[in-house]
Coordinates of C-alpha atoms and ligand atoms in Angstrom, one line a residue:
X1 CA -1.6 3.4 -18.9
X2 CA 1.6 4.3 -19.8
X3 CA 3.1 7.8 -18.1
X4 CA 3.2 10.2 -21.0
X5 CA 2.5 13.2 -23.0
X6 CA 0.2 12.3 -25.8
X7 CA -1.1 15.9 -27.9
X8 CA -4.9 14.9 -28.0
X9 CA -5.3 17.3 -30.4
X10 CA -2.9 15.4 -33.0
X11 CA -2.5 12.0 -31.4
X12 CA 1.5 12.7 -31.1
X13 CA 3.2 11.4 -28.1
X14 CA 5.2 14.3 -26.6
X15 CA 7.4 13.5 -23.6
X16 CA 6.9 9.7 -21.9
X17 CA 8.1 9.4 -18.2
X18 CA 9.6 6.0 -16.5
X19 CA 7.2 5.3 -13.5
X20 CA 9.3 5.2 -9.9
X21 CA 10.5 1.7 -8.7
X22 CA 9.7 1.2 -5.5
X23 CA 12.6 2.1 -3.8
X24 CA 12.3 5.3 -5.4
X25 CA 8.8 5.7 -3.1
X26 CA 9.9 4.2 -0.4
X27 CA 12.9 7.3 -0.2
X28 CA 9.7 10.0 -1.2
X29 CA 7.5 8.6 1.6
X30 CA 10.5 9.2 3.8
X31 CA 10.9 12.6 2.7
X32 CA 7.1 13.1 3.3
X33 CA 7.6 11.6 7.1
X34 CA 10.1 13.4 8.0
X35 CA 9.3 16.9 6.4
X36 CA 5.4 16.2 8.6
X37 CA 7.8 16.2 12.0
X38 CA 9.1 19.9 11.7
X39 CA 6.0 21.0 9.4
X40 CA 3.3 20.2 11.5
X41 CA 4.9 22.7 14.2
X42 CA 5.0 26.0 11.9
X43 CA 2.5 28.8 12.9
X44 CA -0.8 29.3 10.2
X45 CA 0.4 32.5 9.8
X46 CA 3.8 31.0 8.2
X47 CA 1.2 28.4 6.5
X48 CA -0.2 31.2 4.6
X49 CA 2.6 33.5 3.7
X50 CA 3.4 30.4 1.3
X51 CA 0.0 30.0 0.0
X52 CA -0.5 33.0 -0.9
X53 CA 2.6 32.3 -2.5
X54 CA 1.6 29.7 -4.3
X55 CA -1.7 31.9 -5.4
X56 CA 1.2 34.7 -6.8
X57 CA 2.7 32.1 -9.1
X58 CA -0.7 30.5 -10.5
X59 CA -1.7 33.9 -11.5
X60 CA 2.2 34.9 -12.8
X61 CA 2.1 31.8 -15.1
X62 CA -1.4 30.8 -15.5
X63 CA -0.3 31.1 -19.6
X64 CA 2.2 28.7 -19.5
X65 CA 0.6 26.9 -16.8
X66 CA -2.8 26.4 -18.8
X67 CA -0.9 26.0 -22.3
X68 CA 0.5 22.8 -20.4
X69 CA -3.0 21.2 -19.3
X70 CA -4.1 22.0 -22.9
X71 CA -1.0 20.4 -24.9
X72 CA -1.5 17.1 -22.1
X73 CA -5.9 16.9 -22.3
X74 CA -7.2 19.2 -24.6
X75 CA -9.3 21.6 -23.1
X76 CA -9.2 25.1 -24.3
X77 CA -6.3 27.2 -23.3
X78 CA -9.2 30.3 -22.3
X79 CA -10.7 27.4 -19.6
X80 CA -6.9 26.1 -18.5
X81 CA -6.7 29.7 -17.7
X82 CA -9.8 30.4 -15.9
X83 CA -8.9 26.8 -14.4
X84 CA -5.5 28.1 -12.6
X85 CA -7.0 31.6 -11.7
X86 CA -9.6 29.4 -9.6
X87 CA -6.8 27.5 -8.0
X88 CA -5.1 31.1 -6.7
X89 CA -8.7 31.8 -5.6
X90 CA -8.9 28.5 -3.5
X91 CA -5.2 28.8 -2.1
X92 CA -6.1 32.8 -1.0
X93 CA -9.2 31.4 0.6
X94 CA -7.5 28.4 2.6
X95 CA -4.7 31.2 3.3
X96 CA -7.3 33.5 5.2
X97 CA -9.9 31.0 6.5
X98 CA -7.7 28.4 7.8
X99 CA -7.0 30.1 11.3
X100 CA -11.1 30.4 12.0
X101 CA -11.5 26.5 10.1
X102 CA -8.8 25.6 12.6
X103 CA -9.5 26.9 16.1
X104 CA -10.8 25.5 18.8
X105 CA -14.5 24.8 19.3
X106 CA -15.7 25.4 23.2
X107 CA -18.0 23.0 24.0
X108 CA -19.6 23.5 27.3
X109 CA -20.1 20.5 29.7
X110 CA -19.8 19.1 33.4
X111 CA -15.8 19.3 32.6
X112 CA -14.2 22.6 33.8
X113 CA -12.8 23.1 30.4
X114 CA -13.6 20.8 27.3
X115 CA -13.1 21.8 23.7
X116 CA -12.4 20.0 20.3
X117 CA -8.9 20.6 18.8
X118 CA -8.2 19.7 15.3
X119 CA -4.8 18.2 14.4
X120 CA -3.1 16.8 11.4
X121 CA -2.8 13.4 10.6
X122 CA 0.7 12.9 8.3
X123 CA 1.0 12.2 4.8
X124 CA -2.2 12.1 3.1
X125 CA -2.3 10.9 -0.9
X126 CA -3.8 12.0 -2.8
X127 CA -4.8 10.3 -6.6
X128 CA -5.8 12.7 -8.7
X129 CA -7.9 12.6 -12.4
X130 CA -6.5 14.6 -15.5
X131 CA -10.0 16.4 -16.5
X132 CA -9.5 19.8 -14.1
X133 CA -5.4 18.8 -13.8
X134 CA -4.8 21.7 -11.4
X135 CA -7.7 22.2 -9.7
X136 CA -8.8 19.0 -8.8
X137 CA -5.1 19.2 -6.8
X138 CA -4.7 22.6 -5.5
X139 CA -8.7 21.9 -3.9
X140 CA -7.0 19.0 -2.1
X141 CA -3.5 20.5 -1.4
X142 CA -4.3 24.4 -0.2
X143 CA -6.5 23.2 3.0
X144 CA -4.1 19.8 3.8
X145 CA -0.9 22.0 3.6
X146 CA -2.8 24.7 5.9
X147 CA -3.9 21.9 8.3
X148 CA 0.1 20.8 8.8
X149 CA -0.3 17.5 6.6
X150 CA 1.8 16.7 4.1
X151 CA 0.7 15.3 0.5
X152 CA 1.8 12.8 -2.1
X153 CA 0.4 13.3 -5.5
X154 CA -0.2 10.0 -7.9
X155 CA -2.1 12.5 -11.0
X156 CA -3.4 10.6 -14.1
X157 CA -0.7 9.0 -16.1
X158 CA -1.9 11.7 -19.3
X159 CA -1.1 14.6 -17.0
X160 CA 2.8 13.8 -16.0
X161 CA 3.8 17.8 -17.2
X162 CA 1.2 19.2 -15.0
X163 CA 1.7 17.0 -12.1
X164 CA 5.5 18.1 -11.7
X165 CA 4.3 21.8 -12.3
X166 CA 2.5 21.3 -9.3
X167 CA 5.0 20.3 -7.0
X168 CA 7.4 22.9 -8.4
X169 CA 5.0 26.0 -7.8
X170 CA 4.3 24.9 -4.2
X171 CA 8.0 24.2 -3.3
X172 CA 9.2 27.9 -5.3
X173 CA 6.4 29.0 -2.9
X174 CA 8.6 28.1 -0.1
X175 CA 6.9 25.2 1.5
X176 CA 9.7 22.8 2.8
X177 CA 11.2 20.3 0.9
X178 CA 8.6 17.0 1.3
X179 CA 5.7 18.8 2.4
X180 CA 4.2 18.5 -1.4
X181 CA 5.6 15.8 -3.5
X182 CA 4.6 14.5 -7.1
X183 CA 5.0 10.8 -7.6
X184 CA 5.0 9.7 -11.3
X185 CA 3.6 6.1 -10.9
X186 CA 0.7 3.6 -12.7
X187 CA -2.5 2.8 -10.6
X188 CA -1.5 -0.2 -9.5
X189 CA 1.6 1.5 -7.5
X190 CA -0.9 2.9 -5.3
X191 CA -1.5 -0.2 -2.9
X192 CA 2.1 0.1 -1.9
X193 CA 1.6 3.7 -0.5
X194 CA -1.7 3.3 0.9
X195 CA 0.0 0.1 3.1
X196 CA 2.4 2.0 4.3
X197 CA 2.1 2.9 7.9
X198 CA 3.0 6.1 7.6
X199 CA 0.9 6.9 5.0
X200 CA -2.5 8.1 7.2
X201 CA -5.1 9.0 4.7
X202 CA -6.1 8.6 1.0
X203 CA -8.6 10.7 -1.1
X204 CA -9.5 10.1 -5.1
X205 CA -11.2 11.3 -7.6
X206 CA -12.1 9.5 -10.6
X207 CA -13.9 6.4 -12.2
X208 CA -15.9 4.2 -9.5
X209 CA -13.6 1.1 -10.2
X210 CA -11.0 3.5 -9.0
X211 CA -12.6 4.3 -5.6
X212 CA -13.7 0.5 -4.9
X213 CA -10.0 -0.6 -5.7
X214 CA -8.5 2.6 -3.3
X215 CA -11.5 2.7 -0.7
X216 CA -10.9 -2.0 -0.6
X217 CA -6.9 -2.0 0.7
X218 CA -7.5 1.4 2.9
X219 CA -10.5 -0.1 4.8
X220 CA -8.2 -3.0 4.8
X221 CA -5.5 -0.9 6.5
X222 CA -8.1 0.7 8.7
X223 CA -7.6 4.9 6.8
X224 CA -9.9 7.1 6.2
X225 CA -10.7 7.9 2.5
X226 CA -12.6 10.6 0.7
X227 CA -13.7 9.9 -2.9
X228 CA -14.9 11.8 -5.3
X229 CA -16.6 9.7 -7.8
X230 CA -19.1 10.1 -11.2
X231 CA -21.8 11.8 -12.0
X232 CA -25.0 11.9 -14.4
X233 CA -26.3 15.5 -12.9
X234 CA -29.9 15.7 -14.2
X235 CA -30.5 19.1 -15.5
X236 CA -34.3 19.6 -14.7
X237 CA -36.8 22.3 -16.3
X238 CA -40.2 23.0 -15.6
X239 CA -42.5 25.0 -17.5
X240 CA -42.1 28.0 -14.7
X241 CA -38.6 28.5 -15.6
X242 CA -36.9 31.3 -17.5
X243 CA -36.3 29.4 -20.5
X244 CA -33.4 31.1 -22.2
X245 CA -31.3 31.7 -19.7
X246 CA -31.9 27.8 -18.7
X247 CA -31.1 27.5 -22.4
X248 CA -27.6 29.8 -22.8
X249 CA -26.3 27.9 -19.3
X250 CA -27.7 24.1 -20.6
X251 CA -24.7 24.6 -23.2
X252 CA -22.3 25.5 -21.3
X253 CA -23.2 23.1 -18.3
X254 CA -23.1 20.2 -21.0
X255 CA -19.7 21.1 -22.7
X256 CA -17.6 22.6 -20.0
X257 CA -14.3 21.1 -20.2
X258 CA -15.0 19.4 -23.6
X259 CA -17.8 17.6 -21.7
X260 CA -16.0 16.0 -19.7
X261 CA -16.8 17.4 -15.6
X262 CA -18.2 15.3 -13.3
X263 CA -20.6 17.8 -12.3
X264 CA -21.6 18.3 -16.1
X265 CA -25.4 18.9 -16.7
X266 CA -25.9 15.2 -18.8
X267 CA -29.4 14.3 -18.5
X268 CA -32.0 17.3 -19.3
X269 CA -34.8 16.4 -18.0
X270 CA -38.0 19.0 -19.7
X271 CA -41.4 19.7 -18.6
X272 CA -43.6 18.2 -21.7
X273 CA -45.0 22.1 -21.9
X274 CA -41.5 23.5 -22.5
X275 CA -39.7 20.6 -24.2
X276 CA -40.0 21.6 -27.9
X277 CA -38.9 24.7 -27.7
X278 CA -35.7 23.9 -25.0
X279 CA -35.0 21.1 -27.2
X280 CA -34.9 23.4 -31.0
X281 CA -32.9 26.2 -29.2
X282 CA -30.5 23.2 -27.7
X283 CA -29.4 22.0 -31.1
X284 CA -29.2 25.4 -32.6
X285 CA -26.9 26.8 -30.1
X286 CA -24.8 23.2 -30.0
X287 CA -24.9 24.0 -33.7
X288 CA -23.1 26.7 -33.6
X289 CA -20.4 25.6 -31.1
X290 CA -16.8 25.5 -33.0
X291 CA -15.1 22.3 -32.5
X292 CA -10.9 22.4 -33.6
X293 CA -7.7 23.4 -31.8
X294 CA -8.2 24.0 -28.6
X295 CA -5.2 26.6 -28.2
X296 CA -7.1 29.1 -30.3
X297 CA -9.1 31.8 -28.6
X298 CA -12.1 31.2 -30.5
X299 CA -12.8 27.6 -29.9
X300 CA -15.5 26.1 -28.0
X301 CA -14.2 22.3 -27.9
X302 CA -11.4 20.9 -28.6
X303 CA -10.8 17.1 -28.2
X304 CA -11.5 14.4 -26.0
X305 CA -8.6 13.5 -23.8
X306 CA -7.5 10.2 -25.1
X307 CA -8.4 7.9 -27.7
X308 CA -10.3 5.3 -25.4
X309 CA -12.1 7.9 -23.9
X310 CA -13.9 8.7 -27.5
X311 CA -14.0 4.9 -28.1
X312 CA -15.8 4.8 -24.8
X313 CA -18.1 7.2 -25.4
X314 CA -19.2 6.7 -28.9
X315 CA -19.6 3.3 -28.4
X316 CA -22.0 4.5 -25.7
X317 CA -24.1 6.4 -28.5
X318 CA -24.1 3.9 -30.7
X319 CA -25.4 1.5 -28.4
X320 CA -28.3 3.8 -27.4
X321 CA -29.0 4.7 -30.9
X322 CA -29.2 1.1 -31.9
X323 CA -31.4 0.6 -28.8
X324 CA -33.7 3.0 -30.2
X325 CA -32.5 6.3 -28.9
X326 CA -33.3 9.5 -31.6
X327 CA -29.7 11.3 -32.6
X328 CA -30.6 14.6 -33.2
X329 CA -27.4 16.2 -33.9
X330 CA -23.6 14.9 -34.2
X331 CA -22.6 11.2 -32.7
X332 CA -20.3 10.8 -35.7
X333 CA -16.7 11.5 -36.1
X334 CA -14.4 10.9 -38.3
X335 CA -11.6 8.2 -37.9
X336 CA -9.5 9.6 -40.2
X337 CA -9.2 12.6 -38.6
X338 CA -6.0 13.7 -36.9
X339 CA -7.2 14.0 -33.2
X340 CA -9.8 12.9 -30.2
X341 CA -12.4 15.0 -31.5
X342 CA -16.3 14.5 -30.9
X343 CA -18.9 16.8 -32.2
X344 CA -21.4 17.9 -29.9
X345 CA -24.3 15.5 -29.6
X346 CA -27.9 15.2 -28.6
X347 CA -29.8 12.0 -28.1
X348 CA -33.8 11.7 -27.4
X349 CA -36.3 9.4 -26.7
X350 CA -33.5 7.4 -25.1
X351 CA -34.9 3.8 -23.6
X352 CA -34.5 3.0 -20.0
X353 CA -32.2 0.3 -20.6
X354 CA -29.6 2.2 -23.0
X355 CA -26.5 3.4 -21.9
X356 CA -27.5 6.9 -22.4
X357 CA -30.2 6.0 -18.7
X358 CA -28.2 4.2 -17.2
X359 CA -24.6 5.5 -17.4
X360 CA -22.4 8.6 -17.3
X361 CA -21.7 9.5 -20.8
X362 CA -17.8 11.8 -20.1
X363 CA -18.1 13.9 -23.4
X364 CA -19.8 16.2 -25.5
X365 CA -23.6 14.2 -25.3
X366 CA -26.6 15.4 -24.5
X367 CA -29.4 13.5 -23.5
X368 CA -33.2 15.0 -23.4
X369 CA -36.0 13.1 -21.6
X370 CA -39.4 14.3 -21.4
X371 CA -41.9 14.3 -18.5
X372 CA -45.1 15.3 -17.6
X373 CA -45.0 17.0 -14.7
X374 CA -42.1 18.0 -11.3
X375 CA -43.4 14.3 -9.4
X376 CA -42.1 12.6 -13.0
X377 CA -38.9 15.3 -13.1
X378 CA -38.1 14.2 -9.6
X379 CA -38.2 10.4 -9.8
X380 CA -36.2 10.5 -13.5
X381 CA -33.6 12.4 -12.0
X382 CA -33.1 10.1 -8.9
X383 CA -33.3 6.9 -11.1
X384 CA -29.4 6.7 -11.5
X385 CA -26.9 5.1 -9.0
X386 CA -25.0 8.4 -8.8
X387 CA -26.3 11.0 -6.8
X388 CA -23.0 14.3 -7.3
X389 CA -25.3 17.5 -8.6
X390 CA -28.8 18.6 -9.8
X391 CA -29.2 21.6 -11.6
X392 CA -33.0 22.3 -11.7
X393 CA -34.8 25.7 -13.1
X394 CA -37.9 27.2 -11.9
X395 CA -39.1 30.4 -10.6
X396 CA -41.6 29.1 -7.9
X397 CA -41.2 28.4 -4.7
X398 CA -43.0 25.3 -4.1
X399 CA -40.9 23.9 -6.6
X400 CA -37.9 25.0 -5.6
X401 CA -38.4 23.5 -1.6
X402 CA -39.2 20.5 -3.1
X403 CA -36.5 19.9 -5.5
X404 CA -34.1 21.0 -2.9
X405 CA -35.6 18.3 -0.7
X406 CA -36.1 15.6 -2.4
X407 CA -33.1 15.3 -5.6
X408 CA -30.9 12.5 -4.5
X409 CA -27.7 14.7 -4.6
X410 CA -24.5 16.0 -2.7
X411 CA -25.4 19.7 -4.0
X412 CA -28.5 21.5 -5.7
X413 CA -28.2 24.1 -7.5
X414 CA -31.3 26.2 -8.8
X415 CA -31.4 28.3 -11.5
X416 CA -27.7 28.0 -11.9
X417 CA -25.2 25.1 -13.3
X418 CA -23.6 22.6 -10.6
X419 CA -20.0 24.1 -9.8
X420 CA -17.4 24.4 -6.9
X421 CA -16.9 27.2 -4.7
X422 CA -14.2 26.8 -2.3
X423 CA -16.7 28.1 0.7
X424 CA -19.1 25.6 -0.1
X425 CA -18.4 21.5 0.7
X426 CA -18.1 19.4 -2.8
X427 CA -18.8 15.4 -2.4
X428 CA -21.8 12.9 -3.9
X429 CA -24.3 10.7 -2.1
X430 CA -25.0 6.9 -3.5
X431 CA -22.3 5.8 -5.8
X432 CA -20.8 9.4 -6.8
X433 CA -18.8 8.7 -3.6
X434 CA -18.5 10.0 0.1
X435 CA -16.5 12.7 1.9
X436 CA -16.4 16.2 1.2
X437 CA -14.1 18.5 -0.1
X438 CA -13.5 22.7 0.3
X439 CA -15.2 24.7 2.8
X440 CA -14.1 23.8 6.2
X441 CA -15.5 20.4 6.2
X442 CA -13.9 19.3 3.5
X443 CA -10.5 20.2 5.7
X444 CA -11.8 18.6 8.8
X445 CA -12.0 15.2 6.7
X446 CA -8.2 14.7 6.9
X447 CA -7.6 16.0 11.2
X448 CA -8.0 14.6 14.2
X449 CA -10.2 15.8 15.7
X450 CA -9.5 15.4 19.1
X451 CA -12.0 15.9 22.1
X452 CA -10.5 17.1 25.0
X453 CA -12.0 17.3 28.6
X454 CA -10.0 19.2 31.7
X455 CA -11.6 18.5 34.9
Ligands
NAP501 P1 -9.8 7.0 -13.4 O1 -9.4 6.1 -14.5 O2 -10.4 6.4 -12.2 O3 -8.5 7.8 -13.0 C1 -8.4 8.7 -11.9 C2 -7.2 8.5 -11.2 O4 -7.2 7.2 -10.5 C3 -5.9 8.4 -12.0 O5 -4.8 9.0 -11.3 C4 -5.7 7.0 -12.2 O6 -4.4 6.7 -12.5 C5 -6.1 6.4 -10.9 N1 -6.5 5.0 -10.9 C6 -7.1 4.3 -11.8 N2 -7.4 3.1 -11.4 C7 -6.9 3.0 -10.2 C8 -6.8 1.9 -9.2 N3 -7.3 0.7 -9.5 N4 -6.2 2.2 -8.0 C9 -5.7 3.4 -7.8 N5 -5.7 4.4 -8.6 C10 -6.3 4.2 -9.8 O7 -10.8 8.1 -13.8 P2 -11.0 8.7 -15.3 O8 -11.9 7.8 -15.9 O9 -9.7 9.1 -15.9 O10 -11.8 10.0 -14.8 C11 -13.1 10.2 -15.1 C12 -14.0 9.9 -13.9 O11 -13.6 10.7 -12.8 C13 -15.4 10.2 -14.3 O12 -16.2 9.2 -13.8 C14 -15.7 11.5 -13.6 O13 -17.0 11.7 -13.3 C15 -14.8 11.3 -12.3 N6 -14.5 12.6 -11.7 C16 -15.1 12.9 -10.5 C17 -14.9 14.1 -9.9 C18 -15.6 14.5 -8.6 O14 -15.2 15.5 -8.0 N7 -16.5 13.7 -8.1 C19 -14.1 15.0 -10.5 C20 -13.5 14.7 -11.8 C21 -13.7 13.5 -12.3 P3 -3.9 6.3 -14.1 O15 -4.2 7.6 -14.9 O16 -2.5 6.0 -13.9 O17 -4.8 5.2 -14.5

């Protein structure tokens, strides 16, 4: 994919970008080795001076900032917004947890002292999607730059504008020159940097072919990686649940980001005694969703981020439709229109076979699935090779314990949507992908964590 800014919202390529050669990287990793030297020896305390920095300027400019995200992927300007605000949020929190994430653990033996001491590593890449093009960076780059590593960013070739934002608000924080550094490259630049010696560690989030291709040449070079891969979340209610509000947060679990979050809700799976009803208020509320510009206050959803990514995912309806899946709302657009936009859709009686089981659908698509009972719930919602989040809703307790038991998932979230929270690890099971981010184990993934024994 070429490096560019293409308008989603009209189709109109803004700004294109010529990818570094690789000499170009090869000076940038130098930077990065030599700035880890000196960086890795400044105090946390001076760590977090410039992190809560960095936290000053996301909320200063979090207009422009979020205007930018919008013109390059088309989410609404009101979620770029809320988007940045999050990422001062995690930088605040790595800025006054890090110390206590970072100190050493006693651990009492036949040794006369012996503790574990956690230490950075280097330069850690980082390659990065464009659907949450701030977050998904600041979640990796507040607790590696508090650790003492050093990052490389390789962001999604639609998000150049934002990627160089980046690395200008954490260098006008006052971080030292190479200890955060955008590199405007293709995918397939990324073997070179993960080869290098001095590059220690890699983490991605994004498509499983993605993750196979990074997680292949590191194993290969003997790093550790973290990815962070898809996800069809099953959305599960039972009969117990309090419908409406499961209703009200099925929307926005669905369309967050234009539909397109990894953790989106995307398979709603209904108790047979509740399913009529979730499934009538469903389509009235998707109804009244306002699809257009996504720069204007009042819009719900604005376009899909690129053309293929519609192409993608209407071919994807159409192929479950054909298959025998019920549309009961949307999965048309028209070509003619200026603009990625999808409408919100809703399929039903989807077969098992159909792309609407089997895969993650990234857009505004809905799909219902009936069952009789929380043993039915359970095994629908574990058929899928992903395993991210699970959002289920019930008000008993039995229910609860066993859904938090037995879902096939990194997280579980009841009576609530899946979502981040910096003091909580983030990561998948089965092929969503392995590793965690946020919280402090999703810092300890990129330290050494040394063991240390003093007779
Ligand atoms: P993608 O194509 O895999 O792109 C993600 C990043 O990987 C981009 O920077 C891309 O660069 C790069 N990339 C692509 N192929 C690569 C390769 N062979 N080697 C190295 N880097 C490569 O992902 P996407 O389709 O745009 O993003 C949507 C996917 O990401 C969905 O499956 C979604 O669920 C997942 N996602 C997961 C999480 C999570 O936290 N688990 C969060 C957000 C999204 P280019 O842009 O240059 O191709």
């Amino acid at each position: 994919m070429a490096i560019a800014t293409t308008n989603p919202t009209t189709g109109e390529i803004i700004r294109t970008f010529t990818p570094l050669s690789s000499s170009e990287i090869q000076a940038k990793i130098a930077i990065a080795h030599q700035a880890f030297q000196d960086y890795k020896l400044i105090p946390l305390s001076q760590r977090a001076v410039w992190l809560h920095r960095a936290a000053d300027i996301l909320e200063a400019e979090k207009y422009r900032l979020g205007a930018i995200a919008t013109l390059e992927m088309g989410k609404t300007l009101k979620s770029a917004i809320a988007e940045i605000e999050k990422c001062a949020v995690g930088c605040r929190y790595y800025a006054e947890n890090s110390a206590k994430f970072l100190q050493d653990l006693a651990v009492p033996t036949q040794a006369r002292q012996s503790f574990v001491r956690y230490q950075p590593l280097g330069i850690i890449l980082a390659v990065m999607p464009w659907n949450f093009p701030y977050w998904q960076v600041f979640r990796f780059a507040a607790p590696t730059l508090m650790a003492g590593n050093v990052g490389l960013l390789k962001h999604a070739s639609n998000v150049p504008q934002c990627a160089i934002a980046i690395a200008e608000i954490i260098e006008q924080a006052g971080f030292p020159m190479g200890t955060f550094q955008t590199l405007l490259i293709g995918a397939a630049q990324v073997e070179e940097i993960i080869r290098d010696p001095r590059v220690k560690a890699a983490t991605l989030t994004g498509s499983e072919a993605a993750g196979q291709s990074l997680a292949a040449i590191a194993g290969h070079e003997l790093k550790k990686t973290v990815l962070e891969l898809g996800g069809s979340d099953p959305f599960i209610v039972l009969k117990t649940a309090d419908l409406d509000l499961a209703i009200k947060t099925a929307v926005t679990a669905r369309m967050i980001n234009n539909g397109q979050s990894c953790i989106a809700a995307k398979r709603f799976i209904l108790e047979e005694a509740i399913a009529d009803e979730f499934e009538t208020k469903l389509v009235t509320a998707y109804r009244q969703l306002k699809l257009g510009d996504p720069m204007q206050p009042d819009t719900d959803l604005g376009p899909l981020a690129t053309f293929q990514i519609r192409a993608e995912l209407d071919q994807q309806v159409q192929a479950s439709i054909a298959q025998g899946a019920k549309l009961l709302i949307g999965g048309k657009f028209d070509p003619d229109q200026v603009g990625y936009f999808y409408p919100p859709t809703i399929l039903t009686d989807i077969p098992k076979t159909s792309p609407a089981y089997t895969d993650e659908m990234f857009g505004p698509v809905a799909s219902l699935f009936r069952v009789p009972n929380l043993d039915a719930a359970i095994n629908l919602a574990n058929d899928t090779p992903l395993g991210l989040g699970a959002s289920a809703w019930t008000q008993d307790q039995k229910e609860c314990d066993r859904l938090v038991d037995e879902l096939e998932a990194g997280s579980v979230f009841i009576n609530e949507m899946v979502k981040s929270d910096c003091s909580l690890p983030f990561g998948g099971t089965k092929r969503s992908g392995y590793g965690r981010e946020l919280s402090m184990l999703g810092m300890h993934e990129f330290l050494n964590i040394k063991t240390v024994w003093i007779k």
